[in-house]
mmCIF file of C-alpha atoms in Angstrom:
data_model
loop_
_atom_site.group_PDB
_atom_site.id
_atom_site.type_symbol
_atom_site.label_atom_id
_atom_site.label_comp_id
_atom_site.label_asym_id
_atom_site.label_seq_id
_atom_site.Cartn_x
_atom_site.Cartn_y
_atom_site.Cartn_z
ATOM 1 C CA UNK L 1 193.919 200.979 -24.707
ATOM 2 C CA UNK L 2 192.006 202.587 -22.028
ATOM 3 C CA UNK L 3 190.910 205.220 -24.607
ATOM 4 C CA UNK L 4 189.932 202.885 -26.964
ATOM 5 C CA UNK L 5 188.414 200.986 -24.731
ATOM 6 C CA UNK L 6 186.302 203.337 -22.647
ATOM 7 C CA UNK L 7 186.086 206.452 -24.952
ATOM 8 C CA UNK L 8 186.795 206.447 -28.159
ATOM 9 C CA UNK L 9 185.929 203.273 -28.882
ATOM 10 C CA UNK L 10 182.022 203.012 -27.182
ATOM 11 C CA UNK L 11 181.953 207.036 -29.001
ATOM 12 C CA UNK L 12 183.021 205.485 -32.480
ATOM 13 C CA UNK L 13 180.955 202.560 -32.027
ATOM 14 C CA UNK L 14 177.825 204.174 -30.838
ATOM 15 C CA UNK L 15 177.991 207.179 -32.988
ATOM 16 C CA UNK L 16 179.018 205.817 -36.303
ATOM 17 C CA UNK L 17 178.256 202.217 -36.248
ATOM 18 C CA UNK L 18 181.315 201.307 -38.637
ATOM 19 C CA UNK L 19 181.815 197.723 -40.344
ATOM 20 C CA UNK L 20 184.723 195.561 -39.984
ATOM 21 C CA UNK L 21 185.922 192.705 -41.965
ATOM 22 C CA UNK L 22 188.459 189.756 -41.993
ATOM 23 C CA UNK L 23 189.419 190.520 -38.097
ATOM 24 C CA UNK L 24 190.363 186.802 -37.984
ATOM 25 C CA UNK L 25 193.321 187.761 -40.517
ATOM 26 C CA UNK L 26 194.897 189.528 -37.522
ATOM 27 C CA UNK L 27 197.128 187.434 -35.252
ATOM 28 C CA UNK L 28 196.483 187.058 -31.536
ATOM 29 C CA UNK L 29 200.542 187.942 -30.928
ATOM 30 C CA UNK L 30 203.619 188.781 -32.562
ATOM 31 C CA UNK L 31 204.553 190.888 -34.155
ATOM 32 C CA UNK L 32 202.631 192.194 -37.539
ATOM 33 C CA UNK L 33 202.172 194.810 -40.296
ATOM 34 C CA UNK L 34 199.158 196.743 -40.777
ATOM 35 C CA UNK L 35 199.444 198.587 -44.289
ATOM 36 C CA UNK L 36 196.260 200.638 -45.522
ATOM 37 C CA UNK L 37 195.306 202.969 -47.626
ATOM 38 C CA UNK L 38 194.813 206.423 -46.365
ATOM 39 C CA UNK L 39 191.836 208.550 -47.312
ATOM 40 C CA UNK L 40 191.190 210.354 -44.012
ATOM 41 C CA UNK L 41 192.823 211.480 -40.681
ATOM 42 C CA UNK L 42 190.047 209.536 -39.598
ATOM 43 C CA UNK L 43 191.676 206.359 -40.867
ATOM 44 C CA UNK L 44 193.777 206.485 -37.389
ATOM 45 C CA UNK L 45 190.878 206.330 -35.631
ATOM 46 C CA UNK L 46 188.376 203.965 -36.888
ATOM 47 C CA UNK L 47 191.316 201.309 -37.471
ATOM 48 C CA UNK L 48 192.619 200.815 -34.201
ATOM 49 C CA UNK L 49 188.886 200.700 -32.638
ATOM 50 C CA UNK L 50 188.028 197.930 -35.565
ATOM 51 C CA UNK L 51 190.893 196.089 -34.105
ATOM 52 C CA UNK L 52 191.225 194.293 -30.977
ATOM 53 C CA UNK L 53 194.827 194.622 -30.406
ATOM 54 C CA UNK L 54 196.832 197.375 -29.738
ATOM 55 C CA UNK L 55 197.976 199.288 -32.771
ATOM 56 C CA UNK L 56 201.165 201.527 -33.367
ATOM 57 C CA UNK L 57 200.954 203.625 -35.837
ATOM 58 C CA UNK L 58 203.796 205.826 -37.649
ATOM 59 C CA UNK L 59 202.807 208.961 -38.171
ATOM 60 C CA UNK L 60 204.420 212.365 -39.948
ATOM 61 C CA UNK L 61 206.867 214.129 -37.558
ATOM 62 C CA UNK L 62 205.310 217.088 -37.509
ATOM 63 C CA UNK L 63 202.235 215.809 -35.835
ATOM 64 C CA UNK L 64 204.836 215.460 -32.772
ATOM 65 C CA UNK L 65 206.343 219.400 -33.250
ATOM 66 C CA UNK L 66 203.520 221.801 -33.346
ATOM 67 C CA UNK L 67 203.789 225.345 -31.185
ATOM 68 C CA UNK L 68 201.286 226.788 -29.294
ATOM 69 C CA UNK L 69 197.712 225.314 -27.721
ATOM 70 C CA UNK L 70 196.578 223.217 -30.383
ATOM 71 C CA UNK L 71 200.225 221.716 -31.503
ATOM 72 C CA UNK L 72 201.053 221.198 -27.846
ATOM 73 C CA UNK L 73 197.650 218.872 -27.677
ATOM 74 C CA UNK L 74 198.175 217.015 -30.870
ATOM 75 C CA UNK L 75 201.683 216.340 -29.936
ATOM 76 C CA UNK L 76 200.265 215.222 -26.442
ATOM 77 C CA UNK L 77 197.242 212.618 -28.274
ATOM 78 C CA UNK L 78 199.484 211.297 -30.469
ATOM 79 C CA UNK L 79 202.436 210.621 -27.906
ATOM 80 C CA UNK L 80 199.432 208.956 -26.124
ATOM 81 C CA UNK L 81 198.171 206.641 -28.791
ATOM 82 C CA UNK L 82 201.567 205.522 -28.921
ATOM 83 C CA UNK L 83 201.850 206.693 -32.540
ATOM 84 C CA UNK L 84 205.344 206.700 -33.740
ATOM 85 C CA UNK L 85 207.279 209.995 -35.134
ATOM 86 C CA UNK L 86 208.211 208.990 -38.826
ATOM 87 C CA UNK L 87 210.748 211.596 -40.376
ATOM 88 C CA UNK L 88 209.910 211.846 -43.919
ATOM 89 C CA UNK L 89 213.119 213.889 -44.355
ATOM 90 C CA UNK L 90 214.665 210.892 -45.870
ATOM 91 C CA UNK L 91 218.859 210.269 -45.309
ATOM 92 C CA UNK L 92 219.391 209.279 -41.537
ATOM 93 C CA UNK L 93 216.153 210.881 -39.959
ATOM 94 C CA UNK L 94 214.022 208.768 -42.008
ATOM 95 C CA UNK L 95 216.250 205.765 -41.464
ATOM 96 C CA UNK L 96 216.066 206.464 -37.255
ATOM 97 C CA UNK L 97 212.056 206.543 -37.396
ATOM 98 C CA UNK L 98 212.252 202.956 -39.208
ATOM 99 C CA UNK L 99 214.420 201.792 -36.679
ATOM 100 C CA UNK L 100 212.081 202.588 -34.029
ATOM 101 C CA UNK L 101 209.369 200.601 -36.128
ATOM 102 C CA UNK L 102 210.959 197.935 -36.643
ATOM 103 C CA UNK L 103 211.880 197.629 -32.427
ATOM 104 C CA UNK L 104 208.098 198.244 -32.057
ATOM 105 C CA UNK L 105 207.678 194.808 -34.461
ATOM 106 C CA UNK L 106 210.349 193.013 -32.920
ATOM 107 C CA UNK L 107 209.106 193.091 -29.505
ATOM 108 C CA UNK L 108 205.815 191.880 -30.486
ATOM 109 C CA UNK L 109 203.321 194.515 -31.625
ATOM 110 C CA UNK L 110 201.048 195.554 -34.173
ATOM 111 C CA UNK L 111 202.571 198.443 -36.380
ATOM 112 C CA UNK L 112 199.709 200.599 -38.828
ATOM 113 C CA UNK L 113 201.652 202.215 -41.949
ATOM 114 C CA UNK L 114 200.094 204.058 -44.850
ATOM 115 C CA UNK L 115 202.430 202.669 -47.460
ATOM 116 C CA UNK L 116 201.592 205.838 -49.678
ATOM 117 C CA UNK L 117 203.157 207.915 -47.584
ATOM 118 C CA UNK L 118 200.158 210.547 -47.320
ATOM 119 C CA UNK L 119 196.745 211.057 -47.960
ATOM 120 C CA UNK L 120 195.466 210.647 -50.623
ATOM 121 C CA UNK L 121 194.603 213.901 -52.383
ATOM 122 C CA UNK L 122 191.638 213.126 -54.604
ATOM 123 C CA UNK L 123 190.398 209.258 -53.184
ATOM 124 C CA UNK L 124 192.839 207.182 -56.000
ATOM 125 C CA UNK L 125 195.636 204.815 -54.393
ATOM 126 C CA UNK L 126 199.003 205.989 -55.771
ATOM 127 C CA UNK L 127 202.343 204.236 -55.318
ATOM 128 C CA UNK L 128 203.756 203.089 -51.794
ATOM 129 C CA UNK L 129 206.465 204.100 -50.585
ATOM 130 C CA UNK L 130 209.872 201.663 -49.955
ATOM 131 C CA UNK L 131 209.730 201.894 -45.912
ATOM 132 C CA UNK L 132 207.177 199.418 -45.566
ATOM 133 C CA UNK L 133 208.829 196.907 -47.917
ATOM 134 C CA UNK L 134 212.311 196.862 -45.684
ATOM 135 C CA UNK L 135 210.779 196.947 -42.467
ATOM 136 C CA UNK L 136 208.349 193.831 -43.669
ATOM 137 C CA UNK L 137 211.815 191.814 -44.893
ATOM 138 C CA UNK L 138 214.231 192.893 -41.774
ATOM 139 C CA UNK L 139 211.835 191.796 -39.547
ATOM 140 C CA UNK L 140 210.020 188.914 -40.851
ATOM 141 C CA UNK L 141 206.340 190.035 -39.673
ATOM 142 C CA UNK L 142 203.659 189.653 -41.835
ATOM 143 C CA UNK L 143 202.186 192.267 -43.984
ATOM 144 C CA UNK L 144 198.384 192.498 -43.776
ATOM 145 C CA UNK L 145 196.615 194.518 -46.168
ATOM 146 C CA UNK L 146 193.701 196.970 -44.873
ATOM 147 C CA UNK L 147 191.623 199.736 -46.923
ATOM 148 C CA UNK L 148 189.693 201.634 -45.035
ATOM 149 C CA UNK L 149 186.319 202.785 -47.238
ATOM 150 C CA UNK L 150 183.935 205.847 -46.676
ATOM 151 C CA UNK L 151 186.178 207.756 -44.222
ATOM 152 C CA UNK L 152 187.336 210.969 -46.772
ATOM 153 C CA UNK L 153 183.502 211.299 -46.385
ATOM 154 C CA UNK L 154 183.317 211.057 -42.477
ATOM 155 C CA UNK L 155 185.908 213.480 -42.265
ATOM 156 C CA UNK L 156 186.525 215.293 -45.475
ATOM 157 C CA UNK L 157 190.687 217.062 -45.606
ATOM 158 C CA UNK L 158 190.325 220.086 -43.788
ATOM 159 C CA UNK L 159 187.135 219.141 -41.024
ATOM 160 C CA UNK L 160 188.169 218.936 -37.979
ATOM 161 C CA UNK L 161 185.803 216.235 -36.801
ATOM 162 C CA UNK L 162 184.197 213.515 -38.113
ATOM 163 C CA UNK L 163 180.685 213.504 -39.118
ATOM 164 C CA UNK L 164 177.311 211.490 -39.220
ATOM 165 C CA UNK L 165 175.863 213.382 -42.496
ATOM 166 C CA UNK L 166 176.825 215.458 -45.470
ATOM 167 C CA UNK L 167 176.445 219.435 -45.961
ATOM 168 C CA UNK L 168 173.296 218.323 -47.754
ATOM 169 C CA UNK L 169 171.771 216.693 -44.648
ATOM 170 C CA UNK L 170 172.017 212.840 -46.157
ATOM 171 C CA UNK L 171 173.400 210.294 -44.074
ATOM 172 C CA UNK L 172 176.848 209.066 -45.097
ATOM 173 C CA UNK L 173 177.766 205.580 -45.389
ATOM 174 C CA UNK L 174 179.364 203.620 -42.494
ATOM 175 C CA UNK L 175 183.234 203.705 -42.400
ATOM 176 C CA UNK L 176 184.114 199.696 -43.357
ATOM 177 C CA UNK L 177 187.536 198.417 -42.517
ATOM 178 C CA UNK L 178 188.410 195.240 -45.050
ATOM 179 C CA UNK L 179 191.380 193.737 -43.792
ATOM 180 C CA UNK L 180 193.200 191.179 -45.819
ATOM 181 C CA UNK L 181 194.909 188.014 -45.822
ATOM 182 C CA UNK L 182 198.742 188.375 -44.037
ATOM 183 C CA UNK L 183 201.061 188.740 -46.750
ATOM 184 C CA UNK L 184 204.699 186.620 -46.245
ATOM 185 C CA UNK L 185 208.196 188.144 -47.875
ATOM 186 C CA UNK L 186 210.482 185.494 -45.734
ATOM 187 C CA UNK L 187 211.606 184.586 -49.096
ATOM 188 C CA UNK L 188 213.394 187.924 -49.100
ATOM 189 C CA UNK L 189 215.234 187.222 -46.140
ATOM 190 C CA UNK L 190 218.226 189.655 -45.713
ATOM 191 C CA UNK L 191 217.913 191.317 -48.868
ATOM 192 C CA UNK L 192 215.994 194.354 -47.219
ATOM 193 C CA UNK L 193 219.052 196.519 -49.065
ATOM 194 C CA UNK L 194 218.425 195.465 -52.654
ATOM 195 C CA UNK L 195 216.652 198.464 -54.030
ATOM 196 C CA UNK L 196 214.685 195.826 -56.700
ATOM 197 C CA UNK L 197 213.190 193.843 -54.286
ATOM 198 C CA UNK L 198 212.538 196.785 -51.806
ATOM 199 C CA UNK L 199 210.707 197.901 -54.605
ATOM 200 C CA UNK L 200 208.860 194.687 -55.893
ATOM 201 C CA UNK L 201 207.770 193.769 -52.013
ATOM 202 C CA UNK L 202 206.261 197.316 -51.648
ATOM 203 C CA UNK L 203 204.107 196.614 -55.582
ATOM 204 C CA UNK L 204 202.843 193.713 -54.126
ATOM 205 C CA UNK L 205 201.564 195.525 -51.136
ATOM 206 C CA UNK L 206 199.977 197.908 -52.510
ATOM 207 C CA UNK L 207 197.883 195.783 -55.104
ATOM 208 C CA UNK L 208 196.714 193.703 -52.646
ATOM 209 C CA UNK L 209 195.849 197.002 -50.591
ATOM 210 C CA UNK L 210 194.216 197.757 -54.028
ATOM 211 C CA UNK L 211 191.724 194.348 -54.278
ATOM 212 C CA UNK L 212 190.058 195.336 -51.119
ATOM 213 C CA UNK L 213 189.391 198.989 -51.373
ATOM 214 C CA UNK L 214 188.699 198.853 -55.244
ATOM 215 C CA UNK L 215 190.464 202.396 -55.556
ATOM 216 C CA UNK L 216 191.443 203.590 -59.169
ATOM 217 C CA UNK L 217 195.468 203.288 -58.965
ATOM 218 C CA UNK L 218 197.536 205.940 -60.369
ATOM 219 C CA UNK L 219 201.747 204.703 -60.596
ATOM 220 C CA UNK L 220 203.025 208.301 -58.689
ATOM 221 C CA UNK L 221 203.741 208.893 -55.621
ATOM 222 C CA UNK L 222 201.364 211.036 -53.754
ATOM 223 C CA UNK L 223 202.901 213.481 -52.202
ATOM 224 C CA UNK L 224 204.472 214.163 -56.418
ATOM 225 C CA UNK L 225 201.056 214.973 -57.088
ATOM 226 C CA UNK L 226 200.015 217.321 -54.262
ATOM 227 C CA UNK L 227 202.686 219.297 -54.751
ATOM 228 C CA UNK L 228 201.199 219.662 -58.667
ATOM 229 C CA UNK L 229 198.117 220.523 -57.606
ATOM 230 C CA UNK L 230 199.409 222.503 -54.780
ATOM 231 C CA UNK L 231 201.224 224.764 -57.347
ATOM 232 C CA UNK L 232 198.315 224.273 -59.521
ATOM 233 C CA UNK L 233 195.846 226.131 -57.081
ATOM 234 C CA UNK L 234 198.875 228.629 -56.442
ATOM 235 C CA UNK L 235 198.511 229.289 -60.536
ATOM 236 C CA UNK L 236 194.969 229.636 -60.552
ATOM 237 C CA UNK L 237 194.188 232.253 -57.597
ATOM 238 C CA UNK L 238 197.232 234.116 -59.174
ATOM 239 C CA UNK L 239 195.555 233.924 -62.544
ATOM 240 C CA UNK L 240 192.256 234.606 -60.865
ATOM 241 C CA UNK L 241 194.327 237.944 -58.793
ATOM 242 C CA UNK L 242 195.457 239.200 -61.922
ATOM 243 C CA UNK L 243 191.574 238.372 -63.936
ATOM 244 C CA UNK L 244 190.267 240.309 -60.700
ATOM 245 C CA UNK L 245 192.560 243.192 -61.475
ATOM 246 C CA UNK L 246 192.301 243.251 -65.156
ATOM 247 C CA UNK L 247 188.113 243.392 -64.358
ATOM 248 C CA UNK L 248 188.201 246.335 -62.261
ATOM 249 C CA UNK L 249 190.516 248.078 -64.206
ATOM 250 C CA UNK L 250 188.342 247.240 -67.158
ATOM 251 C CA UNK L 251 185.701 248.757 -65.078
ATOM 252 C CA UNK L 252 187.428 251.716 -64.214
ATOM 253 C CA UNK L 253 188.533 252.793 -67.934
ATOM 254 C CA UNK L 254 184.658 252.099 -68.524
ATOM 255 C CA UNK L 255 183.730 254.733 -66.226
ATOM 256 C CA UNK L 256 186.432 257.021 -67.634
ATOM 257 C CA UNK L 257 185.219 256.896 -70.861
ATOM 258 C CA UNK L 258 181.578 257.252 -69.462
ATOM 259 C CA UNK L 259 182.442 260.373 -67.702
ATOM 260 C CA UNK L 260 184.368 261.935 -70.722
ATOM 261 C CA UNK L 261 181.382 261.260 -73.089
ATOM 262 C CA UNK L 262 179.150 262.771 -70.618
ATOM 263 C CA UNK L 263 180.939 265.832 -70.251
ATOM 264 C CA UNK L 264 181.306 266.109 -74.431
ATOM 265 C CA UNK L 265 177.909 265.523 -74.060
ATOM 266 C CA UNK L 266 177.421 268.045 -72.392
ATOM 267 C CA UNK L 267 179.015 270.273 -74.532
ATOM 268 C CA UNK L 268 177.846 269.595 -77.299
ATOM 269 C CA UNK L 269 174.651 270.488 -75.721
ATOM 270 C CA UNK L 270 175.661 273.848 -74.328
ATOM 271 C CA UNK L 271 177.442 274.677 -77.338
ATOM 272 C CA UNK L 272 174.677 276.242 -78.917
ATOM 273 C CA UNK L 273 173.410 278.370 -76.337
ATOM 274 C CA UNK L 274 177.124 279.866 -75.669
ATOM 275 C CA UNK L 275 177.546 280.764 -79.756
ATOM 276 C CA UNK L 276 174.276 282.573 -79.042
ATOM 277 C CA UNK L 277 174.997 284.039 -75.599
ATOM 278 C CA UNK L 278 178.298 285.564 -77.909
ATOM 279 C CA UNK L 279 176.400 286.728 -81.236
ATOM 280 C CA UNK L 280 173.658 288.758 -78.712
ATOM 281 C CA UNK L 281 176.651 290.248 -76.385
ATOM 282 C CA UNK L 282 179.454 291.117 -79.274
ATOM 283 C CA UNK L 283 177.184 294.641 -80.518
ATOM 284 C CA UNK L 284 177.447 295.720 -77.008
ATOM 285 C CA UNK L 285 181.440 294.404 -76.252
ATOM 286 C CA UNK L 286 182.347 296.458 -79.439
ATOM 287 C CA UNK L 287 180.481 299.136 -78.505
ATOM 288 C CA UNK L 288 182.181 299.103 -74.925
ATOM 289 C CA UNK L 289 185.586 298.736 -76.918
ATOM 290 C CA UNK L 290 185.003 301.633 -79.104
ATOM 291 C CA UNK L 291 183.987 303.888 -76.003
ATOM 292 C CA UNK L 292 187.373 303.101 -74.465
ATOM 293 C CA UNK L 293 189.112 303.296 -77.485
ATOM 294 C CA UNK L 294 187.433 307.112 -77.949
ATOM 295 C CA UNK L 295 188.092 307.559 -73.730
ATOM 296 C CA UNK L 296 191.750 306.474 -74.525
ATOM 297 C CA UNK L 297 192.683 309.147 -77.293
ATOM 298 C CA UNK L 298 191.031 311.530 -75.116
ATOM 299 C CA UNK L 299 192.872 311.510 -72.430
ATOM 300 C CA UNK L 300 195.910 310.862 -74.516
ATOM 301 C CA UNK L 301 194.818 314.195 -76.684
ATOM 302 C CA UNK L 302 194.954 315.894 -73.353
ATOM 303 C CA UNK L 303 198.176 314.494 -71.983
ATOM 304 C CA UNK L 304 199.650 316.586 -74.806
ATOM 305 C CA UNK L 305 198.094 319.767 -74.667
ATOM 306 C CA UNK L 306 199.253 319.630 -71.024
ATOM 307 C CA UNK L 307 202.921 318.599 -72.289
ATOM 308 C CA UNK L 308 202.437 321.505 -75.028
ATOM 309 C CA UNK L 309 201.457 324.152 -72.587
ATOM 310 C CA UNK L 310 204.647 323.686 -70.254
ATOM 311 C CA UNK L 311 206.507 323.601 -72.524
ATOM 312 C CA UNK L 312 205.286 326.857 -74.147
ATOM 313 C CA UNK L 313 205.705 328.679 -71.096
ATOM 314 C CA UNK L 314 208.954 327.185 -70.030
ATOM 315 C CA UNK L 315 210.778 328.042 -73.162
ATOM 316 C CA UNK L 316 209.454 331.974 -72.700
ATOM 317 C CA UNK L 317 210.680 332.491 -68.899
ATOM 318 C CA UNK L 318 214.292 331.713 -70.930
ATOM 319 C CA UNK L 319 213.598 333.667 -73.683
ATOM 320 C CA UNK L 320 213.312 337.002 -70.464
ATOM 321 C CA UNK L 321 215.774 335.579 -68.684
ATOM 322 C CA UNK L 322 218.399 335.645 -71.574
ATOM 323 C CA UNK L 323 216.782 339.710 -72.512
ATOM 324 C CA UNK L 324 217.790 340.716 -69.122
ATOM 325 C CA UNK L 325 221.513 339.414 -69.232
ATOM 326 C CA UNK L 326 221.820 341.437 -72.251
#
């Protein structure tokens, strides 16, 4: 409260200027349900300011779990804004975080849920989640609708800050908060367990969630559909790798071929002058040949004379020998 009185708030206020409506639909005490829509991480920012109470919010558990400098201070701001760690696990965890919700409603005090679970990934309102519906009938607090318009502009997914204007330099519409008439479920008393009327209870919610923010409403849960288009973008930069690849190997065999009909080119080009170059040099290469050729017998000629002449003499030195031993 201190923050929102003192800083955030006058900040928010003076900065943005955002609109609130149907702030008498919130009680003075007790205990009470506020269930919006959820465009923004903004959302748990300008709601609680647009509010005069204190609000409790429950927010994903891993807002509570992050490592190093930045996780350590986001687990720190949202331990004090008294937002709530909400498993979305499901089995026990999940059951746990409600538990603690529904303590937070029982002892008096206003408790902010996003009944889709998640953002919203494109600005539609998709189907709520059961939590809300159970905690609304085992405690007997009133549901009170809220949308929250204009804040997926103030602080698109993925800006860390909120902002007065768009990349284009125009001024962006002031955040309104429209908060709705209290919705009652006591005729569901103590059937919190029935899946059917968990399920109806949570419909209702979300419609009346869906006459004061005017979103298009898609029946799927939202998280169902992030995970499509998360695999969806995984699909397209791995078809957009492999297009990348295919391009540049494209490019590649282009140059091949670029080089090879240069060099044939080339060729084809030098061709000429080479079958000339030959023609002009083969008188003088047979020439050359013929001179060795006559060199060759030559000396071969002479090899055997030389061969002829020892072995003239040799066979006459045993022709005296063999006189003598007669």
């Amino acid at each position: 409260m201190f923050l929102k009185r003192f800083v955030v708030g006058p900040l928010v206020n003076g900065v943005f200027r955002p609109e609130a409506e149907g702030l008498e639909n919130i009680p003075d005490r007790g205990g009470a349900i506020l269930a919006s829509n959820h465009l923004s991480f903004a959302d748990s920012v300008f709601l609680p300011v647009a509010v005069d109470r204190q609000v409790y919010f429950l927010a994903k558990s891993e807002y509570f779990t992050g490592q190093g400098l930045v996780g350590r201070a986001t687990a720190a701001f949202f331990k004090g804004i008294n937002q709530i760690p909400m498993d979305r696990s499901g089995g026990n965890k999940s059951a746990k975080s409600l538990s603690q919700a529904a303590q937070t409603l029982r002892d008096g005090k206003l408790l902010g849920i996003y009944p889709e679970g998640t953002r919203s990934p494109d600005g539609r309102l998709y189907r709520s989640k059961i939590g809300v519906a159970r905690l609304a009938i085992q405690t007997g607090v009133p549901v009170i609708p809220v949308a929250m318009v204009n804040t997926e502009k103030v602080q698109p997914k993925g800006s860390k800050l909120p902002r007065r204007t768009s990349r284009d330099g125009r001024r962006i519409a002031p955040v309104r908060t429209i908060i709705g008439e209290p919705l009652d479920f006591s005729r569901f008393a103590g059937r919190e367990a029935e899946h059917s009327v968990q399920r109806e209870v949570a419909d209702e919610i979300i419609r009346a969630i869906q006459e004061l923010s005017g979103q298009e409403y898609v029946d799927l849960y939202a998280s169902t559909v992030k995970n499509a288009m998360e695999k969806q973008r995984v699909a397209d930069a791995k078809a957009a790798v492999a297009e990348i690849l295919e391009n540049a190997k494209s490019r590649t065999q282009a140059s091949v071929d670029s080089a090879r009909a240069s060099v044939e080119t080339a060729r084809d080009r030098i061709q000429p002058g080479l079958d000339q170059a030959r023609e002009r040099i083969r008188p003088g290469l047979d020439r050359v040949e013929d001179k060795l050729h006559e060199a060759r017998m030559r000396v071969e000629d002479g090899v055997k004379k030389a061969q002829n002449r020892r072995t003239g003499s040799h066979g006459s030195a045993e022709d005296d020998a063999g006189s003598s031993k007669q």
